Amino acid sequence: MKKIFLTLAAAVVLSTSVFAQDDNGRLQRRQMDPKEMVQKRTEQTAKQYNLDEAQTAKLLELNTKYSETMFRGMRMRGGQNMGQGQGQQRQGQMGGQRRQMTDEQRAEMQKRREEMQKQMEAYNTELKSIMTEEQYKKYQEDMQKRQQRGNNRRQK
C-alpha cells in the first residue's frame, strides 16, 4: 500500500513540474521583444531561401522597416498586447458564436485589411529586389500555400 501511494505521489510531483516548465516556456515566447522577433524572422527566411550575407543584411533592414506593420497584425489577433487569458475570456464570453458587427465596424475592418494589403504589396516589392528570381518564386509559392491553409482553417 505504501509503495502504491509513494508511486502516485511521485507521478503527481513529476507531472506538476513538467507542466510548470511548459508554462514558463510559453510565457517567455509571448513576451519576446519585437527586435528579437525581427531578427528571428530574418534568420529563418535567410535559411529557408538560402540568402547570402548581403541579402540577409538587406532583409534585416526591410523587416525592421516593416516590423510595426507586421507585428501590429499579430497584436490585433490576440498576440502580444493582450494580457494573459484575455483572448480566451473574450472567446468564452461570445460562446463560440460570431458577434454581429455594425456597418461602422465592418468599414473599419475593411479599411485595416486594405491598409495591410498595401503594406504587404510594398514589402513584397522591396523583397523582390533583394531576392533572386528563383528565391522570390519559391517565397511566393510558400505564401500561397500559407494563405490556402489559412482559408481552409477559417472554412471549418
Coordinates of N, CA and C in Angstrom, one line a residue:
M1 N 0.8 -1.2 0.0 CA 0.0 0.0 0.0 C 0.9 1.3 0.0
K2 N 1.9 1.2 0.8 CA 2.8 2.4 0.9 C 3.5 2.6 -0.5
K3 N 3.9 1.5 -1.2 CA 4.5 1.6 -2.5 C 3.6 2.3 -3.5
I4 N 2.4 1.9 -3.5 CA 1.4 2.5 -4.4 C 1.2 4.0 -4.2
F5 N 1.1 4.3 -2.9 CA 0.9 5.7 -2.5 C 2.2 6.5 -2.9
L6 N 3.4 6.0 -2.6 CA 4.6 6.8 -3.0 C 4.7 6.9 -4.5
T7 N 4.3 5.9 -5.2 CA 4.4 5.9 -6.7 C 3.5 7.0 -7.2
L8 N 2.3 7.0 -6.7 CA 1.3 8.0 -7.2 C 1.8 9.4 -6.8
A9 N 2.3 9.6 -5.6 CA 2.8 10.9 -5.2 C 4.0 11.4 -6.1
A10 N 4.9 10.5 -6.4 CA 6.0 10.8 -7.3 C 5.5 11.2 -8.7
A11 N 4.5 10.5 -9.2 CA 3.9 10.8 -10.5 C 3.3 12.2 -10.5
V12 N 2.6 12.5 -9.4 CA 1.9 13.9 -9.4 C 3.0 15.0 -9.3
V13 N 4.1 14.8 -8.6 CA 5.1 15.8 -8.4 C 5.8 15.9 -9.8
L14 N 6.1 14.8 -10.5 CA 6.8 14.9 -11.8 C 5.9 15.6 -12.8
S15 N 4.6 15.2 -12.9 CA 3.8 15.8 -13.9 C 3.6 17.3 -13.6
T16 N 3.5 17.7 -12.3 CA 3.3 19.1 -12.0 C 4.6 19.9 -12.4
S17 N 5.8 19.4 -12.2 CA 7.0 20.1 -12.6 C 7.1 20.2 -14.1
V18 N 6.6 19.2 -14.9 CA 6.7 19.3 -16.3 C 5.7 20.4 -16.8
F19 N 4.5 20.4 -16.3 CA 3.6 21.5 -16.7 C 4.1 22.9 -16.3
A20 N 4.7 23.0 -15.2 CA 5.2 24.3 -14.8 C 6.3 24.8 -15.8
Q21 N 7.2 23.9 -16.2 CA 8.2 24.2 -17.1 C 7.6 24.6 -18.5
D22 N 6.6 23.9 -18.9 CA 6.0 24.2 -20.2 C 5.3 25.6 -20.1
D23 N 4.7 26.0 -19.1 CA 4.0 27.3 -18.9 C 5.1 28.4 -19.0
N24 N 6.2 28.2 -18.3 CA 7.3 29.2 -18.3 C 7.8 29.4 -19.8
G25 N 7.9 28.3 -20.5 CA 8.4 28.5 -21.9 C 7.4 29.3 -22.7
R26 N 6.1 29.0 -22.5 CA 5.1 29.8 -23.3 C 5.1 31.2 -23.0
L27 N 5.2 31.6 -21.7 CA 5.3 33.0 -21.3 C 6.5 33.7 -21.9
Q28 N 7.6 33.0 -21.9 CA 8.8 33.7 -22.5 C 8.6 34.0 -24.0
R29 N 7.9 33.0 -24.7 CA 7.7 33.3 -26.1 C 6.7 34.4 -26.3
R30 N 5.7 34.6 -25.5 CA 4.8 35.6 -25.6 C 5.4 37.0 -25.4
Q31 N 6.4 37.1 -24.6 CA 7.0 38.3 -24.2 C 8.2 38.7 -25.0
M32 N 8.4 38.0 -26.2 CA 9.6 38.3 -27.0 C 9.6 39.7 -27.5
D33 N 10.7 40.3 -27.4 CA 10.9 41.7 -27.9 C 10.7 41.8 -29.4
P34 N 10.1 42.8 -29.9 CA 9.9 42.9 -31.4 C 11.2 42.9 -32.2
K35 N 12.2 43.4 -31.6 CA 13.5 43.4 -32.3 C 14.0 41.9 -32.4
E36 N 13.8 41.2 -31.4 CA 14.2 39.7 -31.4 C 13.3 39.0 -32.5
M37 N 12.1 39.4 -32.5 CA 11.2 38.7 -33.5 C 11.6 39.0 -34.9
V38 N 12.0 40.3 -35.2 CA 12.5 40.7 -36.5 C 13.8 39.9 -36.8
Q39 N 14.7 39.8 -35.9 CA 15.9 39.1 -36.1 C 15.6 37.6 -36.4
K40 N 14.8 37.0 -35.6 CA 14.5 35.6 -35.8 C 13.8 35.3 -37.1
R41 N 12.8 36.2 -37.5 CA 12.2 36.1 -38.8 C 13.2 36.2 -39.9
T42 N 14.1 37.1 -39.8 CA 15.1 37.3 -40.8 C 16.0 36.1 -41.0
E43 N 16.4 35.6 -39.8 CA 17.3 34.4 -39.9 C 16.6 33.2 -40.5
Q44 N 15.3 33.0 -40.1 CA 14.5 31.9 -40.7 C 14.3 32.0 -42.2
T45 N 14.0 33.2 -42.6 CA 13.8 33.5 -44.1 C 15.1 33.3 -44.8
A46 N 16.2 33.8 -44.3 CA 17.5 33.6 -44.9 C 17.9 32.2 -45.0
K47 N 17.6 31.4 -44.0 CA 18.0 30.0 -44.1 C 17.1 29.2 -45.0
Q48 N 15.8 29.6 -45.0 CA 14.8 28.9 -45.8 C 15.0 29.1 -47.3
Y49 N 15.5 30.3 -47.7 CA 15.6 30.7 -49.1 C 17.1 30.8 -49.5
N50 N 18.0 30.3 -48.7 CA 19.4 30.3 -48.9 C 20.0 31.7 -49.4
L51 N 19.7 32.7 -48.5 CA 20.2 34.1 -48.8 C 21.6 34.2 -48.4
D52 N 22.4 35.0 -49.2 CA 23.8 35.2 -48.8 C 23.8 36.4 -47.7
E53 N 25.0 36.7 -47.3 CA 25.1 37.7 -46.2 C 24.6 39.1 -46.6
A54 N 24.9 39.5 -47.8 CA 24.4 40.8 -48.3 C 22.9 40.8 -48.3
Q55 N 22.3 39.8 -48.9 CA 20.8 39.7 -48.9 C 20.2 39.7 -47.5
T56 N 20.9 38.9 -46.6 CA 20.4 38.8 -45.2 C 20.4 40.2 -44.6
A57 N 21.4 41.0 -44.8 CA 21.5 42.3 -44.2 C 20.4 43.2 -44.7
K58 N 20.2 43.1 -46.1 CA 19.1 44.0 -46.6 C 17.7 43.5 -46.1
L59 N 17.6 42.2 -46.0 CA 16.3 41.7 -45.5 C 16.1 42.1 -44.0
L60 N 17.1 42.2 -43.2 CA 17.0 42.6 -41.8 C 16.5 44.1 -41.8
E61 N 17.1 44.9 -42.7 CA 16.7 46.3 -42.8 C 15.2 46.4 -43.2
L62 N 14.8 45.6 -44.2 CA 13.4 45.6 -44.7 C 12.5 45.1 -43.6
N63 N 12.8 44.0 -42.9 CA 12.0 43.5 -41.8 C 11.8 44.5 -40.7
T64 N 12.9 45.2 -40.4 CA 12.9 46.3 -39.3 C 12.0 47.4 -39.8
K65 N 12.1 47.8 -41.0 CA 11.3 48.9 -41.5 C 9.8 48.6 -41.4
Y66 N 9.4 47.3 -41.7 CA 8.0 46.9 -41.7 C 7.6 46.2 -40.4
S67 N 8.4 46.2 -39.4 CA 8.1 45.5 -38.2 C 6.9 46.0 -37.5
E68 N 6.7 47.3 -37.5 CA 5.5 47.8 -36.8 C 4.2 47.3 -37.5
T69 N 4.2 47.2 -38.8 CA 3.1 46.7 -39.5 C 2.9 45.3 -39.3
M70 N 4.0 44.5 -39.4 CA 3.9 43.0 -39.3 C 3.3 42.6 -37.9
F71 N 3.9 43.3 -36.8 CA 3.5 42.8 -35.5 C 2.2 43.5 -35.0
R72 N 1.8 44.6 -35.6 CA 0.5 45.1 -35.3 C -0.6 44.1 -35.6
G73 N -0.5 43.5 -36.7 CA -1.4 42.4 -37.1 C -1.5 41.3 -36.1
M74 N -0.4 40.9 -35.6 CA -0.3 39.9 -34.5 C -1.0 40.3 -33.3
R75 N -0.8 41.6 -32.9 CA -1.4 42.1 -31.7 C -2.9 42.2 -31.8
M76 N -3.4 42.5 -33.0 CA -4.8 42.6 -33.3 C -5.5 41.3 -33.1
R77 N -4.8 40.2 -33.5 CA -5.4 38.9 -33.4 C -5.3 38.3 -32.0
G78 N -4.8 39.0 -31.0 CA -4.7 38.5 -29.7 C -3.3 38.0 -29.3
G79 N -2.3 38.5 -29.9 CA -1.0 38.1 -29.6 C -0.4 38.9 -28.5
Q80 N 0.6 39.8 -28.7 CA 1.4 40.4 -27.7 C 0.7 41.3 -26.8
N81 N -0.2 42.2 -27.2 CA -0.7 43.2 -26.4 C -1.9 42.8 -25.5
M82 N -2.3 41.6 -25.7 CA -3.4 41.1 -24.8 C -2.8 40.5 -23.6
G83 N -3.5 40.8 -22.5 CA -3.0 40.2 -21.2 C -3.3 38.7 -21.2
Q84 N -2.7 38.0 -20.2 CA -2.9 36.6 -20.2 C -4.3 36.2 -20.1
G85 N -4.7 35.3 -21.0 CA -6.1 34.7 -20.9 C -7.2 35.6 -21.4
Q86 N -6.9 36.9 -21.8 CA -8.0 37.7 -22.3 C -8.6 37.2 -23.6
G87 N -7.8 36.7 -24.5 CA -8.3 36.1 -25.7 C -9.2 35.0 -25.5
Q88 N -8.9 34.1 -24.5 CA -9.8 33.0 -24.2 C -11.0 33.5 -23.5
Q89 N -10.9 34.5 -22.6 CA -12.1 35.1 -21.9 C -13.0 35.6 -23.0
R90 N -12.5 36.4 -23.9 CA -13.4 37.0 -24.9 C -14.1 36.0 -25.7
Q91 N -13.4 34.9 -26.1 CA -14.0 33.9 -26.9 C -15.0 33.2 -26.1
G92 N -14.8 32.9 -24.8 CA -15.7 32.3 -23.9 C -17.0 33.1 -23.7
Q93 N -16.8 34.5 -23.6 CA -18.0 35.3 -23.5 C -18.9 35.3 -24.7
M94 N -18.3 35.1 -25.8 CA -19.0 35.1 -27.1 C -19.7 33.7 -27.3
G95 N -19.3 32.8 -26.5 CA -20.0 31.5 -26.6 C -19.6 30.7 -27.8
G96 N -18.5 31.1 -28.5 CA -18.1 30.4 -29.7 C -18.9 30.9 -30.9
Q97 N -19.8 31.8 -30.7 CA -20.6 32.3 -31.9 C -20.0 33.6 -32.3
R98 N -20.2 33.9 -33.6 CA -19.7 35.2 -34.1 C -20.6 36.3 -33.6
R99 N -20.0 37.4 -33.2 CA -20.8 38.6 -32.8 C -21.2 39.4 -34.0
Q100 N -22.4 40.0 -34.0 CA -22.9 40.8 -35.1 C -22.1 42.1 -35.1
M101 N -21.6 42.4 -36.3 CA -20.8 43.7 -36.4 C -21.7 44.8 -37.0
T102 N -21.4 46.0 -36.5 CA -22.1 47.1 -37.1 C -21.5 47.5 -38.4
D103 N -22.2 48.3 -39.2 CA -21.6 48.7 -40.5 C -20.3 49.5 -40.3
E104 N -20.3 50.3 -39.3 CA -19.1 51.1 -39.0 C -17.9 50.1 -38.7
Q105 N -18.1 49.1 -37.9 CA -17.1 48.1 -37.6 C -16.6 47.4 -38.8
R106 N -17.6 47.0 -39.7 CA -17.2 46.4 -40.9 C -16.3 47.3 -41.8
A107 N -16.7 48.5 -41.9 CA -16.0 49.5 -42.7 C -14.6 49.7 -42.2
E108 N -14.4 49.8 -40.8 CA -13.1 49.9 -40.2 C -12.3 48.7 -40.5
M109 N -12.9 47.5 -40.3 CA -12.2 46.3 -40.6 C -11.7 46.2 -42.0
Q110 N -12.5 46.6 -43.0 CA -12.2 46.6 -44.4 C -11.0 47.6 -44.6
K111 N -11.1 48.7 -44.0 CA -10.1 49.7 -44.2 C -8.7 49.2 -43.7
R112 N -8.7 48.5 -42.5 CA -7.5 47.9 -42.0 C -7.0 46.8 -42.9
R113 N -7.9 46.0 -43.4 CA -7.5 44.9 -44.3 C -6.8 45.5 -45.6
E114 N -7.4 46.6 -46.1 CA -6.8 47.2 -47.3 C -5.4 47.8 -47.0
E115 N -5.3 48.4 -45.9 CA -4.1 49.0 -45.4 C -3.0 47.9 -45.3
M116 N -3.3 46.8 -44.7 CA -2.4 45.7 -44.5 C -2.0 45.2 -45.9
Q117 N -2.9 45.1 -46.8 CA -2.7 44.5 -48.1 C -1.7 45.4 -48.8
K118 N -1.9 46.8 -48.7 CA -0.9 47.7 -49.4 C 0.5 47.6 -48.8
Q119 N 0.5 47.4 -47.5 CA 1.8 47.2 -46.8 C 2.5 46.0 -47.3
M120 N 1.7 44.9 -47.4 CA 2.3 43.6 -47.8 C 2.8 43.7 -49.3
E121 N 2.1 44.4 -50.1 CA 2.5 44.6 -51.5 C 3.8 45.4 -51.6
A122 N 3.9 46.5 -50.7 CA 5.1 47.3 -50.7 C 6.3 46.4 -50.2
Y123 N 6.0 45.6 -49.1 CA 7.0 44.7 -48.6 C 7.5 43.8 -49.6
N124 N 6.6 43.1 -50.3 CA 6.9 42.1 -51.4 C 7.7 42.8 -52.5
T125 N 7.4 44.0 -52.9 CA 8.1 44.7 -54.0 C 9.6 44.9 -53.6
E126 N 9.8 45.3 -52.3 CA 11.1 45.5 -51.9 C 11.9 44.2 -51.7
L127 N 11.1 43.2 -51.2 CA 11.7 41.8 -51.1 C 12.1 41.3 -52.4
K128 N 11.4 41.5 -53.4 CA 11.7 41.0 -54.8 C 13.0 41.6 -55.3
S129 N 13.3 42.8 -54.9 CA 14.6 43.4 -55.3 C 15.8 42.9 -54.5
I130 N 15.5 42.2 -53.4 CA 16.6 41.6 -52.6 C 16.9 40.2 -53.0
M131 N 15.8 39.4 -53.3 CA 16.0 38.0 -53.6 C 16.2 37.8 -55.1
T132 N 16.8 36.7 -55.5 CA 16.9 36.3 -56.9 C 15.5 35.9 -57.4
E133 N 15.4 35.7 -58.7 CA 14.1 35.3 -59.2 C 13.7 33.9 -58.6
E134 N 14.6 33.0 -58.5 CA 14.3 31.6 -58.0 C 13.8 31.7 -56.5
Q135 N 14.6 32.5 -55.8 CA 14.2 32.6 -54.3 C 12.9 33.3 -54.2
Y136 N 12.6 34.3 -54.9 CA 11.3 35.0 -54.8 C 10.2 34.1 -55.3
K137 N 10.4 33.4 -56.3 CA 9.3 32.5 -56.8 C 9.0 31.4 -55.7
K138 N 10.0 30.9 -55.1 CA 9.8 29.9 -54.0 C 9.0 30.6 -52.8
Y139 N 9.4 31.8 -52.5 CA 8.7 32.6 -51.5 C 7.3 32.8 -51.8
Q140 N 7.0 33.2 -53.0 CA 5.6 33.4 -53.4 C 4.8 32.1 -53.3
E141 N 5.4 31.0 -53.7 CA 4.7 29.7 -53.6 C 4.4 29.3 -52.2
D142 N 5.3 29.6 -51.3 CA 5.1 29.3 -49.9 C 4.0 30.2 -49.3
M143 N 4.0 31.4 -49.7 CA 3.0 32.3 -49.2 C 1.6 31.9 -49.7
Q144 N 1.5 31.4 -50.9 CA 0.2 30.9 -51.4 C -0.3 29.7 -50.6
K145 N 0.7 28.8 -50.3 CA 0.3 27.6 -49.5 C -0.2 28.1 -48.1
R146 N 0.5 29.0 -47.5 CA 0.1 29.5 -46.2 C -1.3 30.1 -46.3
Q147 N -1.6 30.9 -47.3 CA -2.9 31.5 -47.5 C -4.0 30.4 -47.6
Q148 N -3.7 29.4 -48.4 CA -4.7 28.4 -48.6 C -4.9 27.6 -47.3
R149 N -3.9 27.4 -46.5 CA -4.1 26.7 -45.2 C -4.9 27.6 -44.3
G150 N -4.7 28.9 -44.3 CA -5.4 29.8 -43.5 C -6.9 29.8 -43.9
N151 N -7.1 29.9 -45.2 CA -8.5 29.9 -45.7 C -9.2 28.6 -45.4
N152 N -8.5 27.4 -45.5 CA -9.1 26.2 -45.1 C -9.5 26.1 -43.6
R153 N -8.7 26.7 -42.8 CA -9.0 26.7 -41.3 C -10.2 27.6 -41.0
R154 N -10.3 28.7 -41.7 CA -11.4 29.6 -41.5 C -12.8 28.9 -42.0
Q155 N -12.7 28.1 -43.0 CA -13.9 27.5 -43.5 C -14.4 26.4 -42.6
K156 N -13.6 25.8 -41.8 CA -14.0 24.7 -40.9 C -14.9 25.1 -39.8

